[in-house]
Amino acid sequence: RTVEPLEYYRRFLKENCRPDGRELGEFRTTTVNIGKCSCSITTADGSALVKLGNTTVICGVKAELAAPAVDSANKGYIVPNVELPSLCAERFRSGPPGEEAQAASQFIADVIENSQMIAKEDLCIANGKLAWVLYCDIICLDYDGNLLDASVFALLAALKNVQLPLVTINEETGLSEVNLKQKNPLIIRKHPVATSFAIFDDTLLIVDPTAEEEDLATGTVTIVTDEEGRLCSVHKPGGSPLTGAKLQDCITRAITRHKEVKKLIDKVIKSITPK
Amino acid sequence: SLSPGDTSVLAGLYGPAEAKVSKELPDRAALEVLLRPKVGLPGVLERSREQLLRQTCEAVVLGVLHPRTAISLVLQVLSDAGSLLSCCLNAACMALLDAGLPLATLFCGVTCALQPDGTILLDPTARQEQEARAILTFAIASSERKVLMATTKGSCSVEEMQQCLVAAQRAANVIFQFYRDSVRRRYSK
């Protein structure tokens, strides 16, 4: 396994299964913990912890107030930031964010923008004067492949958990008053879910790769779908060429996965709401 | 340098050259892509584009023929009037061709914009990109027109994506003909 990893994998792939016992199209067990009780960060406005097999990703959302930009006076901001600290895998060193972290941050920002999951107009409190800024920090605690899927899932779960206090602007003083007693949940319009595939030897597609599989793969594809079956993002950063038919196959599988993930999130949200 | 319309990108390729010990790979060439925007310092967007370009080039360059070397591709954006990523892809491929590196296949970049009324526009200008519902960029390989790289901005339905892909594959023929003409012109002197 350590001397000739590719040969070791090929032997399994010939039998249409993988070393950890999964089928080629099977996902690892997904668990998600949302909110202040069962998980995570009590100082954040919304948080979620997602485990996809061994890959553990935590997302914390903090809401702050700021003045909106001059050219879009009725829009707030959502700022995602993906961090891959050196504790999650030995190949990440401490220091400025590496290429992988920056590319992942850009990917998450694109997903938020493309899927319109939160309308930035909803984040505006007073036109031109005050708007919410949502800082979404996605931190990987254990990297075992398939970072993008877990990050998107954690982001979605954390945003569902966010409660924003009501803010009014006092007409006389012009200052904002934050009412911490009255909280409203964030309006999430779309629910994007990412599905990642690894390409082996130009032909074989496997779903939900582990870190080992990602290293041996000749390419990766990530497809983000929303509940209407629309594609929010097709991310295939180079790697082996794929025919249109194979891409179509990935998309159909991504749509099926979306339904499973949506069911899981709904179940978890329902279990924490009656409080 | 490549300029479709007003978008202009200058590509410089250095390699295969000696690699630093920390960066060298024992069995293949280490590819590095640097994308410099026209204004400002490179940010997260440039990094993600560099990653796309790097992995596309890695899939195409036969790195195993030059182990423990470094190949650096530097792209400077001279002007941006839409379809920037596909311009970078085309510039990168032509630079690889010009340098004479061993390639498994050629590739070309095509950008499709999906307009609000559903029509597909190839190679959109900056204005058309802003009005479009979705922008899809594909890198199409020259062997069997397979998809080497795909990126989307904005959401679209699955059928629309397939239509864009087919349109992009057809446009790839035009671009590959352009490559042939350029190379012929260069070497016929």
CSV table of C-alpha atoms in Angstrom, one decimal:
chain,number,residue,atom,x,y,z
A,1,ARG,CA,0.0,0.0,0.0
A,2,THR,CA,2.8,2.4,0.7
A,3,VAL,CA,5.2,1.2,-1.9
A,4,GLU,CA,3.0,1.0,-4.9
A,5,PRO,CA,-0.3,2.8,-3.9
A,6,LEU,CA,-1.6,3.0,-7.5
A,7,GLU,CA,-1.3,-0.7,-8.1
A,8,TYR,CA,-2.9,-1.4,-4.8
A,9,TYR,CA,-5.8,0.7,-5.7
A,10,ARG,CA,-6.1,-0.7,-9.2
A,11,ARG,CA,-6.6,-4.1,-7.8
A,12,PHE,CA,-9.6,-2.9,-5.8
A,13,LEU,CA,-11.0,-0.9,-8.6
A,14,LYS,CA,-11.0,-3.9,-10.9
A,15,GLU,CA,-13.4,-5.5,-8.5
A,16,ASN,CA,-15.5,-2.3,-8.5
A,17,CYS,CA,-15.0,-1.5,-4.9
A,18,ARG,CA,-12.5,0.5,-2.7
A,19,PRO,CA,-10.1,-0.4,0.1
A,20,ASP,CA,-12.5,0.9,2.8
A,21,GLY,CA,-15.2,-1.4,1.6
A,22,ARG,CA,-17.3,1.2,-0.2
A,23,GLU,CA,-18.8,0.8,-3.7
A,24,LEU,CA,-17.6,3.3,-6.3
A,25,GLY,CA,-20.8,5.3,-6.0
A,26,GLU,CA,-21.2,5.2,-2.3
A,27,PHE,CA,-20.7,8.1,0.0
A,28,ARG,CA,-19.2,8.0,3.5
A,29,THR,CA,-21.5,8.3,6.5
A,30,THR,CA,-22.4,12.0,6.9
A,31,THR,CA,-23.1,13.4,10.3
A,32,VAL,CA,-24.0,17.0,11.1
A,33,ASN,CA,-24.2,18.9,14.4
A,34,ILE,CA,-25.9,22.3,14.3
A,35,GLY,CA,-26.3,25.0,16.9
A,36,LYS,CA,-25.2,26.0,20.3
A,37,CYS,CA,-26.3,22.9,22.2
A,38,SER,CA,-25.0,20.0,20.3
A,39,CYS,CA,-22.0,21.5,18.7
A,40,SER,CA,-19.7,24.1,18.3
A,41,ILE,CA,-19.2,27.7,18.8
A,42,THR,CA,-21.3,29.4,21.4
A,43,THR,CA,-19.9,32.9,20.6
A,44,ALA,CA,-20.9,32.6,16.9
A,45,ASP,CA,-24.3,33.6,15.6
A,46,GLY,CA,-24.6,30.3,13.7
A,47,SER,CA,-22.4,27.2,13.6
A,48,ALA,CA,-22.3,23.7,12.3
A,49,LEU,CA,-20.0,20.8,12.4
A,50,VAL,CA,-20.0,18.3,9.5
A,51,LYS,CA,-18.3,15.0,9.4
A,52,LEU,CA,-18.0,13.2,6.1
A,53,GLY,CA,-16.3,10.0,7.1
A,54,ASN,CA,-13.1,11.3,8.7
A,55,THR,CA,-13.2,14.7,7.0
A,56,THR,CA,-14.3,17.1,9.7
A,57,VAL,CA,-15.2,20.7,8.9
A,58,ILE,CA,-16.6,23.3,11.2
A,59,CYS,CA,-18.3,26.5,10.1
A,60,GLY,CA,-18.9,29.6,12.2
A,61,VAL,CA,-21.0,32.5,11.1
A,62,LYS,CA,-20.5,35.9,12.7
A,63,ALA,CA,-22.8,38.8,11.9
A,64,GLU,CA,-21.5,42.3,12.2
A,65,LEU,CA,-22.8,45.7,11.1
A,66,ALA,CA,-21.2,47.8,8.4
A,67,ALA,CA,-22.0,50.5,5.8
A,68,PRO,CA,-22.9,49.1,2.4
A,69,ALA,CA,-20.7,49.8,-0.6
A,70,VAL,CA,-21.5,52.9,-2.6
A,71,ASP,CA,-22.4,51.2,-5.8
A,72,SER,CA,-24.7,48.7,-4.2
A,73,ALA,CA,-26.4,50.6,-1.4
A,74,ASN,CA,-29.0,48.0,-0.7
A,75,LYS,CA,-26.8,45.0,-0.4
A,76,GLY,CA,-25.1,43.4,2.6
A,77,TYR,CA,-22.0,41.3,2.4
A,78,ILE,CA,-21.2,37.6,2.8
A,79,VAL,CA,-17.5,36.9,3.3
A,80,PRO,CA,-16.5,33.2,3.3
A,81,ASN,CA,-13.1,32.2,4.3
A,82,VAL,CA,-11.8,28.6,4.2
A,83,GLU,CA,-8.8,27.7,6.4
A,84,LEU,CA,-6.8,24.6,6.2
A,85,PRO,CA,-4.7,24.8,9.4
A,86,SER,CA,-1.7,22.7,9.8
A,87,LEU,CA,-3.4,20.5,12.3
A,88,CYS,CA,-5.7,18.9,9.7
A,89,ALA,CA,-3.1,17.2,7.5
A,90,GLU,CA,0.6,17.1,7.5
A,91,ARG,CA,0.9,18.6,4.1
A,92,PHE,CA,-0.4,22.0,5.2
A,93,ARG,CA,2.1,24.3,6.8
A,94,SER,CA,1.3,27.1,9.1
A,95,GLY,CA,1.6,30.6,7.6
A,96,PRO,CA,-0.3,32.5,4.9
A,97,PRO,CA,-3.1,30.5,3.2
A,98,GLY,CA,-1.9,28.2,0.5
A,99,GLU,CA,-3.3,27.8,-2.9
A,100,GLU,CA,-5.8,25.1,-1.9
A,101,ALA,CA,-7.3,27.2,0.8
A,102,GLN,CA,-7.6,30.3,-1.4
A,103,ALA,CA,-9.1,28.3,-4.3
A,104,ALA,CA,-11.6,26.7,-1.8
A,105,SER,CA,-12.5,30.2,-0.5
A,106,GLN,CA,-13.1,31.4,-4.0
A,107,PHE,CA,-15.2,28.3,-4.8
A,108,ILE,CA,-17.4,28.9,-1.8
A,109,ALA,CA,-17.9,32.5,-2.6
A,110,ASP,CA,-18.8,31.5,-6.2
A,111,VAL,CA,-21.3,29.0,-4.9
A,112,ILE,CA,-23.0,31.5,-2.6
A,113,GLU,CA,-23.2,34.0,-5.5
A,114,ASN,CA,-24.3,31.6,-8.2
A,115,SER,CA,-26.9,29.8,-6.2
A,116,GLN,CA,-28.3,33.1,-4.7
A,117,MET,CA,-28.8,31.2,-1.5
A,118,ILE,CA,-28.9,34.4,0.4
A,119,ALA,CA,-30.2,37.5,-1.3
A,120,LYS,CA,-27.8,40.3,-0.3
A,121,GLU,CA,-30.8,42.7,-0.3
A,122,ASP,CA,-32.1,40.7,2.7
A,123,LEU,CA,-29.1,41.7,4.6
A,124,CYS,CA,-29.6,45.4,4.2
A,125,ILE,CA,-31.1,47.2,7.2
A,126,ALA,CA,-31.2,50.8,6.0
A,127,ASN,CA,-30.4,51.7,2.4
A,128,GLY,CA,-27.0,53.2,2.1
A,129,LYS,CA,-26.4,53.4,5.8
A,130,LEU,CA,-26.4,50.0,7.5
A,131,ALA,CA,-26.2,46.5,6.4
A,132,TRP,CA,-25.2,43.1,7.9
A,133,VAL,CA,-21.9,41.5,7.1
A,134,LEU,CA,-21.8,37.7,7.5
A,135,TYR,CA,-18.3,36.4,8.1
A,136,CYS,CA,-18.4,32.7,7.4
A,137,ASP,CA,-15.3,31.0,8.7
A,138,ILE,CA,-14.9,27.4,7.5
A,139,ILE,CA,-12.1,25.6,9.2
A,140,CYS,CA,-11.1,22.1,8.4
A,141,LEU,CA,-10.2,20.1,11.5
A,142,ASP,CA,-9.4,16.8,9.9
A,143,TYR,CA,-8.6,16.5,6.2
A,144,ASP,CA,-9.5,13.1,4.6
A,145,GLY,CA,-10.5,14.2,1.1
A,146,ASN,CA,-13.6,15.8,-0.3
A,147,LEU,CA,-13.1,19.2,1.4
A,148,LEU,CA,-15.5,21.1,-0.9
A,149,ASP,CA,-18.5,18.9,-0.3
A,150,ALA,CA,-18.1,19.1,3.5
A,151,SER,CA,-17.5,22.9,3.4
A,152,VAL,CA,-20.6,23.6,1.4
A,153,PHE,CA,-22.6,21.4,3.6
A,154,ALA,CA,-21.2,23.0,6.8
A,155,LEU,CA,-21.9,26.5,5.4
A,156,LEU,CA,-25.5,25.6,4.6
A,157,ALA,CA,-26.1,24.1,8.0
A,158,ALA,CA,-24.5,27.0,9.8
A,159,LEU,CA,-26.5,29.6,7.8
A,160,LYS,CA,-29.7,27.8,8.6
A,161,ASN,CA,-28.8,28.1,12.2
A,162,VAL,CA,-28.1,31.9,12.2
A,163,GLN,CA,-30.4,34.1,14.1
A,164,LEU,CA,-30.0,37.8,13.4
A,165,PRO,CA,-31.1,40.3,16.1
A,166,LEU,CA,-33.5,43.0,15.0
A,167,VAL,CA,-31.8,46.3,14.3
A,168,THR,CA,-33.6,49.6,14.1
A,169,ILE,CA,-32.2,53.0,13.4
A,170,ASN,CA,-33.2,55.7,15.8
A,171,GLU,CA,-34.5,58.6,13.7
A,172,GLU,CA,-33.4,61.3,16.0
A,173,THR,CA,-29.9,60.3,16.9
A,174,GLY,CA,-29.1,58.4,13.7
A,175,LEU,CA,-27.6,55.6,15.8
A,176,SER,CA,-28.5,51.9,15.4
A,177,GLU,CA,-30.2,50.1,18.2
A,178,VAL,CA,-29.7,46.3,18.4
A,179,ASN,CA,-32.5,44.4,20.0
A,180,LEU,CA,-31.0,41.2,21.2
A,181,LYS,CA,-34.2,39.8,22.5
A,182,GLN,CA,-35.9,39.6,19.2
A,183,LYS,CA,-34.1,37.4,16.7
A,184,ASN,CA,-35.1,36.3,13.2
A,185,PRO,CA,-33.7,33.5,11.3
A,186,LEU,CA,-31.9,34.1,8.1
A,187,ILE,CA,-33.9,33.7,4.9
A,188,ILE,CA,-32.3,31.0,2.8
A,189,ARG,CA,-33.7,30.9,-0.7
A,190,LYS,CA,-31.8,28.0,-2.2
A,191,HIS,CA,-30.0,25.0,-0.7
A,192,PRO,CA,-26.9,24.2,-2.8
A,193,VAL,CA,-25.3,20.8,-2.2
A,194,ALA,CA,-21.9,19.9,-3.6
A,195,THR,CA,-20.9,16.4,-4.9
A,196,SER,CA,-17.3,15.6,-5.7
A,197,PHE,CA,-16.0,12.9,-7.9
A,198,ALA,CA,-12.4,11.7,-8.6
A,199,ILE,CA,-11.3,10.5,-12.0
A,200,PHE,CA,-9.0,7.5,-12.2
A,201,ASP,CA,-7.1,6.6,-15.3
A,202,ASP,CA,-9.3,8.7,-17.6
A,203,THR,CA,-12.3,6.5,-17.3
A,204,LEU,CA,-13.4,5.5,-13.8
A,205,LEU,CA,-15.4,7.9,-11.7
A,206,ILE,CA,-15.6,7.4,-8.0
A,207,VAL,CA,-17.7,9.4,-5.6
A,208,ASP,CA,-16.6,11.1,-2.4
A,209,PRO,CA,-12.8,10.5,-2.6
A,210,THR,CA,-10.6,10.1,0.6
A,211,ALA,CA,-7.3,12.0,0.8
A,212,GLU,CA,-5.5,8.9,-0.5
A,213,GLU,CA,-7.8,8.5,-3.5
A,214,GLU,CA,-7.5,12.2,-4.3
A,215,ASP,CA,-3.7,12.0,-4.4
A,216,LEU,CA,-3.8,9.0,-6.8
A,217,ALA,CA,-6.6,10.4,-8.9
A,218,THR,CA,-5.9,12.0,-12.3
A,219,GLY,CA,-8.6,14.6,-11.9
A,220,THR,CA,-11.6,15.8,-9.8
A,221,VAL,CA,-15.0,17.1,-10.6
A,222,THR,CA,-17.3,19.0,-8.2
A,223,ILE,CA,-20.9,19.6,-9.1
A,224,VAL,CA,-23.2,21.9,-7.1
A,225,THR,CA,-26.9,21.5,-7.5
A,226,ASP,CA,-29.8,23.2,-5.9
A,227,GLU,CA,-33.3,21.8,-5.1
A,228,GLU,CA,-34.8,22.6,-8.6
A,229,GLY,CA,-32.1,20.5,-10.3
A,230,ARG,CA,-30.3,23.5,-11.6
A,231,LEU,CA,-26.6,23.6,-11.7
A,232,CYS,CA,-25.0,26.2,-9.5
A,233,SER,CA,-21.5,25.3,-10.3
A,234,VAL,CA,-19.5,22.8,-12.4
A,235,HIS,CA,-16.0,22.9,-11.1
A,236,LYS,CA,-13.6,20.7,-13.0
A,237,PRO,CA,-10.1,22.1,-12.4
A,238,GLY,CA,-8.1,20.4,-15.1
A,239,GLY,CA,-7.3,16.7,-14.8
A,240,SER,CA,-8.2,14.0,-17.3
A,241,PRO,CA,-10.5,14.9,-20.1
A,242,LEU,CA,-14.1,13.8,-19.8
A,243,THR,CA,-16.7,13.2,-22.4
A,244,GLY,CA,-20.0,15.1,-22.2
A,245,ALA,CA,-21.8,11.9,-21.4
A,246,LYS,CA,-19.6,11.2,-18.4
A,247,LEU,CA,-20.3,14.7,-17.2
A,248,GLN,CA,-24.0,14.1,-17.5
A,249,ASP,CA,-23.6,11.0,-15.5
A,250,CYS,CA,-22.0,13.0,-12.7
A,251,ILE,CA,-24.7,15.5,-12.8
A,252,THR,CA,-27.5,12.9,-12.4
A,253,ARG,CA,-25.7,11.4,-9.4
A,254,ALA,CA,-25.2,14.9,-7.9
A,255,ILE,CA,-29.0,15.5,-8.1
A,256,THR,CA,-29.7,12.2,-6.3
A,257,ARG,CA,-27.2,13.1,-3.6
A,258,HIS,CA,-28.8,16.5,-3.2
A,259,LYS,CA,-32.1,14.9,-2.1
A,260,GLU,CA,-30.3,12.8,0.5
A,261,VAL,CA,-28.5,15.7,2.0
A,262,LYS,CA,-31.5,17.9,2.0
A,263,LYS,CA,-33.4,15.2,4.0
A,264,LEU,CA,-30.6,15.0,6.5
A,265,ILE,CA,-30.4,18.7,7.1
A,266,ASP,CA,-34.2,19.0,7.5
A,267,LYS,CA,-34.1,16.1,10.0
A,268,VAL,CA,-31.4,17.8,12.1
A,269,ILE,CA,-33.1,21.2,12.0
A,270,LYS,CA,-36.3,19.7,13.1
A,271,SER,CA,-34.7,17.9,16.0
A,272,ILE,CA,-33.2,21.2,17.4
A,273,THR,CA,-36.1,23.6,16.8
A,274,PRO,CA,-38.5,22.7,19.6
A,275,LYS,CA,-36.7,24.5,22.5
B,1,SER,CA,0.3,37.0,-26.7
B,2,LEU,CA,-3.3,36.5,-27.6
B,3,SER,CA,-6.1,39.1,-28.1
B,4,PRO,CA,-9.6,38.0,-29.1
B,5,GLY,CA,-11.4,41.3,-29.4
B,6,ASP,CA,-10.0,43.6,-26.8
B,7,THR,CA,-9.0,41.1,-24.1
B,8,SER,CA,-5.3,40.7,-24.2
B,9,VAL,CA,-3.1,38.3,-22.3
B,10,LEU,CA,0.7,37.9,-22.5
B,11,ALA,CA,2.1,34.4,-21.7
B,12,GLY,CA,5.7,33.6,-20.9
B,13,LEU,CA,6.8,30.0,-20.4
B,14,TYR,CA,10.1,29.1,-18.8
B,15,GLY,CA,11.3,25.5,-18.7
B,16,PRO,CA,12.0,22.8,-18.2
B,17,ALA,CA,14.5,24.3,-15.9
B,18,GLU,CA,16.2,23.3,-12.7
B,19,ALA,CA,13.8,23.2,-9.8
B,20,LYS,CA,14.4,24.1,-6.2
B,21,VAL,CA,14.9,21.1,-4.0
B,22,SER,CA,11.8,21.9,-2.0
B,23,LYS,CA,9.6,22.1,-5.1
B,24,GLU,CA,11.0,19.3,-7.3
B,25,LEU,CA,9.0,16.1,-7.8
B,26,PRO,CA,11.0,12.9,-8.3
B,27,ASP,CA,9.0,11.5,-11.2
B,28,ARG,CA,7.6,14.4,-13.1
B,29,ALA,CA,8.0,18.1,-13.9
B,30,ALA,CA,6.6,20.6,-11.4
B,31,LEU,CA,4.3,23.0,-13.1
B,32,GLU,CA,3.8,26.5,-11.7
B,33,VAL,CA,1.4,29.1,-13.0
B,34,LEU,CA,1.4,32.8,-12.1
B,35,LEU,CA,-1.4,35.0,-13.1
B,36,ARG,CA,-0.9,38.7,-12.7
B,37,PRO,CA,-3.9,41.0,-13.0
B,38,LYS,CA,-3.7,44.2,-14.9
B,39,VAL,CA,-4.3,46.3,-11.8
B,40,GLY,CA,-3.6,45.5,-8.2
B,41,LEU,CA,-2.0,42.5,-6.4
B,42,PRO,CA,-3.0,39.0,-7.2
B,43,GLY,CA,-5.8,38.0,-4.9
B,44,VAL,CA,-7.9,34.9,-4.1
B,45,LEU,CA,-9.6,35.0,-7.6
B,46,GLU,CA,-6.2,34.9,-9.3
B,47,ARG,CA,-5.2,32.0,-7.1
B,48,SER,CA,-8.2,29.9,-8.0
B,49,ARG,CA,-7.7,30.7,-11.7
B,50,GLU,CA,-4.0,29.7,-11.3
B,51,GLN,CA,-5.1,26.4,-9.9
B,52,LEU,CA,-7.5,25.8,-12.8
B,53,LEU,CA,-4.8,26.6,-15.3
B,54,ARG,CA,-2.2,24.6,-13.5
B,55,GLN,CA,-4.2,21.5,-13.3
B,56,THR,CA,-5.3,21.8,-16.9
B,57,CYS,CA,-1.7,22.1,-18.1
B,58,GLU,CA,-0.6,19.3,-15.8
B,59,ALA,CA,-3.1,17.0,-17.4
B,60,VAL,CA,-1.8,17.9,-20.8
B,61,VAL,CA,2.0,18.2,-20.4
B,62,LEU,CA,3.9,14.9,-20.4
B,63,GLY,CA,5.8,15.7,-17.2
B,64,VAL,CA,7.2,12.3,-16.8
B,65,LEU,CA,9.6,13.0,-19.7
B,66,HIS,CA,11.3,15.8,-17.6
B,67,PRO,CA,11.5,14.7,-14.0
B,68,ARG,CA,12.8,16.9,-11.3
B,69,THR,CA,12.5,20.0,-13.4
B,70,ALA,CA,10.3,23.1,-13.1
B,71,ILE,CA,8.1,24.6,-15.8
B,72,SER,CA,6.9,28.1,-15.0
B,73,LEU,CA,4.1,29.8,-16.9
B,74,VAL,CA,3.6,33.5,-16.2
B,75,LEU,CA,0.5,35.2,-17.6
B,76,GLN,CA,0.1,39.0,-17.5
B,77,VAL,CA,-3.3,40.5,-18.2
B,78,LEU,CA,-2.9,43.4,-20.5
B,79,SER,CA,-6.5,44.3,-21.0
B,80,ASP,CA,-9.8,42.7,-19.9
B,81,ALA,CA,-12.9,43.1,-22.1
B,82,GLY,CA,-14.6,39.8,-21.2
B,83,SER,CA,-13.8,36.1,-21.7
B,84,LEU,CA,-10.6,36.5,-19.7
B,85,LEU,CA,-10.2,32.9,-18.5
B,86,SER,CA,-10.6,31.4,-21.9
B,87,CYS,CA,-8.1,33.9,-23.3
B,88,CYS,CA,-5.6,32.8,-20.6
B,89,LEU,CA,-6.2,29.2,-21.5
B,90,ASN,CA,-5.5,29.8,-25.2
B,91,ALA,CA,-2.4,31.9,-24.4
B,92,ALA,CA,-1.2,29.1,-22.1
B,93,CYS,CA,-1.6,26.5,-24.8
B,94,MET,CA,0.1,28.5,-27.5
B,95,ALA,CA,3.0,29.2,-25.1
B,96,LEU,CA,3.3,25.5,-24.5
B,97,LEU,CA,3.3,24.9,-28.2
B,98,ASP,CA,5.8,27.6,-28.9
B,99,ALA,CA,8.2,26.3,-26.2
B,100,GLY,CA,8.0,22.9,-27.8
B,101,LEU,CA,7.1,21.0,-24.7
B,102,PRO,CA,5.8,17.5,-25.1
B,103,LEU,CA,2.0,17.6,-24.9
B,104,ALA,CA,-0.5,14.8,-24.9
B,105,THR,CA,-3.2,16.9,-26.5
B,106,LEU,CA,-3.8,20.6,-27.3
B,107,PHE,CA,-6.5,22.5,-25.5
B,108,CYS,CA,-8.4,25.7,-26.1
B,109,GLY,CA,-10.6,27.8,-23.9
B,110,VAL,CA,-14.2,28.8,-24.9
B,111,THR,CA,-16.5,31.0,-22.9
B,112,CYS,CA,-20.3,30.7,-23.3
B,113,ALA,CA,-22.7,33.2,-21.9
B,114,LEU,CA,-26.4,32.3,-21.3
B,115,GLN,CA,-28.5,35.3,-21.9
B,116,PRO,CA,-31.7,35.9,-19.9
B,117,ASP,CA,-33.8,34.9,-23.0
B,118,GLY,CA,-32.0,31.6,-23.3
B,119,THR,CA,-29.8,32.2,-26.3
B,120,ILE,CA,-26.2,31.1,-26.1
B,121,LEU,CA,-23.4,33.6,-26.9
B,122,LEU,CA,-19.9,32.5,-27.5
B,123,ASP,CA,-16.9,34.7,-26.4
B,124,PRO,CA,-19.0,37.4,-24.7
B,125,THR,CA,-17.7,40.9,-24.1
B,126,ALA,CA,-17.6,42.3,-20.6
B,127,ARG,CA,-21.0,44.0,-21.1
B,128,GLN,CA,-22.6,40.8,-22.3
B,129,GLU,CA,-21.1,38.9,-19.4
B,130,GLN,CA,-22.7,41.2,-16.9
B,131,GLU,CA,-26.1,40.9,-18.5
B,132,ALA,CA,-25.9,37.1,-18.8
B,133,ARG,CA,-27.7,34.7,-16.5
B,134,ALA,CA,-24.8,32.3,-16.5
B,135,ILE,CA,-21.2,32.2,-17.9
B,136,LEU,CA,-19.6,28.8,-18.6
B,137,THR,CA,-16.0,28.4,-19.4
B,138,PHE,CA,-14.7,25.1,-20.9
B,139,ALA,CA,-11.3,23.9,-21.8
B,140,ILE,CA,-11.8,21.5,-24.7
B,141,ALA,CA,-9.1,19.0,-25.7
B,142,SER,CA,-8.2,18.5,-29.3
B,143,SER,CA,-8.4,14.8,-29.2
B,144,GLU,CA,-12.1,13.8,-29.4
B,145,ARG,CA,-13.2,17.2,-28.1
B,146,LYS,CA,-13.3,16.0,-24.5
B,147,VAL,CA,-13.8,18.4,-21.6
B,148,LEU,CA,-10.6,19.2,-19.8
B,149,MET,CA,-11.7,21.9,-17.5
B,150,ALA,CA,-15.1,23.4,-16.7
B,151,THR,CA,-16.1,26.4,-14.6
B,152,THR,CA,-19.5,28.0,-14.2
B,153,LYS,CA,-20.6,31.4,-12.9
B,154,GLY,CA,-24.3,31.8,-12.2
B,155,SER,CA,-26.8,28.9,-12.3
B,156,CYS,CA,-28.3,27.1,-15.3
B,157,SER,CA,-30.2,24.0,-16.0
B,158,VAL,CA,-28.6,20.8,-17.0
B,159,GLU,CA,-29.9,21.0,-20.6
B,160,GLU,CA,-28.6,24.5,-21.0
B,161,MET,CA,-25.2,23.3,-19.9
B,162,GLN,CA,-25.2,20.5,-22.4
B,163,GLN,CA,-26.2,22.9,-25.1
B,164,CYS,CA,-23.3,25.2,-24.2
B,165,LEU,CA,-20.9,22.3,-24.1
B,166,VAL,CA,-21.9,21.3,-27.7
B,167,ALA,CA,-21.6,24.9,-28.9
B,168,ALA,CA,-18.2,25.1,-27.2
B,169,GLN,CA,-17.0,21.9,-28.9
B,170,ARG,CA,-18.0,23.3,-32.2
B,171,ALA,CA,-16.2,26.6,-31.5
B,172,ALA,CA,-13.1,24.6,-30.5
B,173,ASN,CA,-12.7,23.6,-34.2
B,174,VAL,CA,-12.3,27.2,-35.2
B,175,ILE,CA,-9.8,27.9,-32.4
B,176,PHE,CA,-7.7,24.9,-33.3
B,177,GLN,CA,-7.6,26.0,-36.9
B,178,PHE,CA,-6.3,29.4,-35.6
B,179,TYR,CA,-3.6,27.6,-33.7
B,180,ARG,CA,-2.6,25.7,-36.9
B,181,ASP,CA,-2.5,28.9,-38.9
B,182,SER,CA,-0.4,30.8,-36.3
B,183,VAL,CA,2.1,28.0,-36.0
B,184,ARG,CA,2.3,27.7,-39.8
B,185,ARG,CA,2.9,31.4,-40.2
B,186,ARG,CA,5.6,31.4,-37.5
B,187,TYR,CA,7.6,28.5,-39.0
B,188,SER,CA,7.1,29.3,-42.7
B,189,LYS,CA,9.5,32.2,-42.7
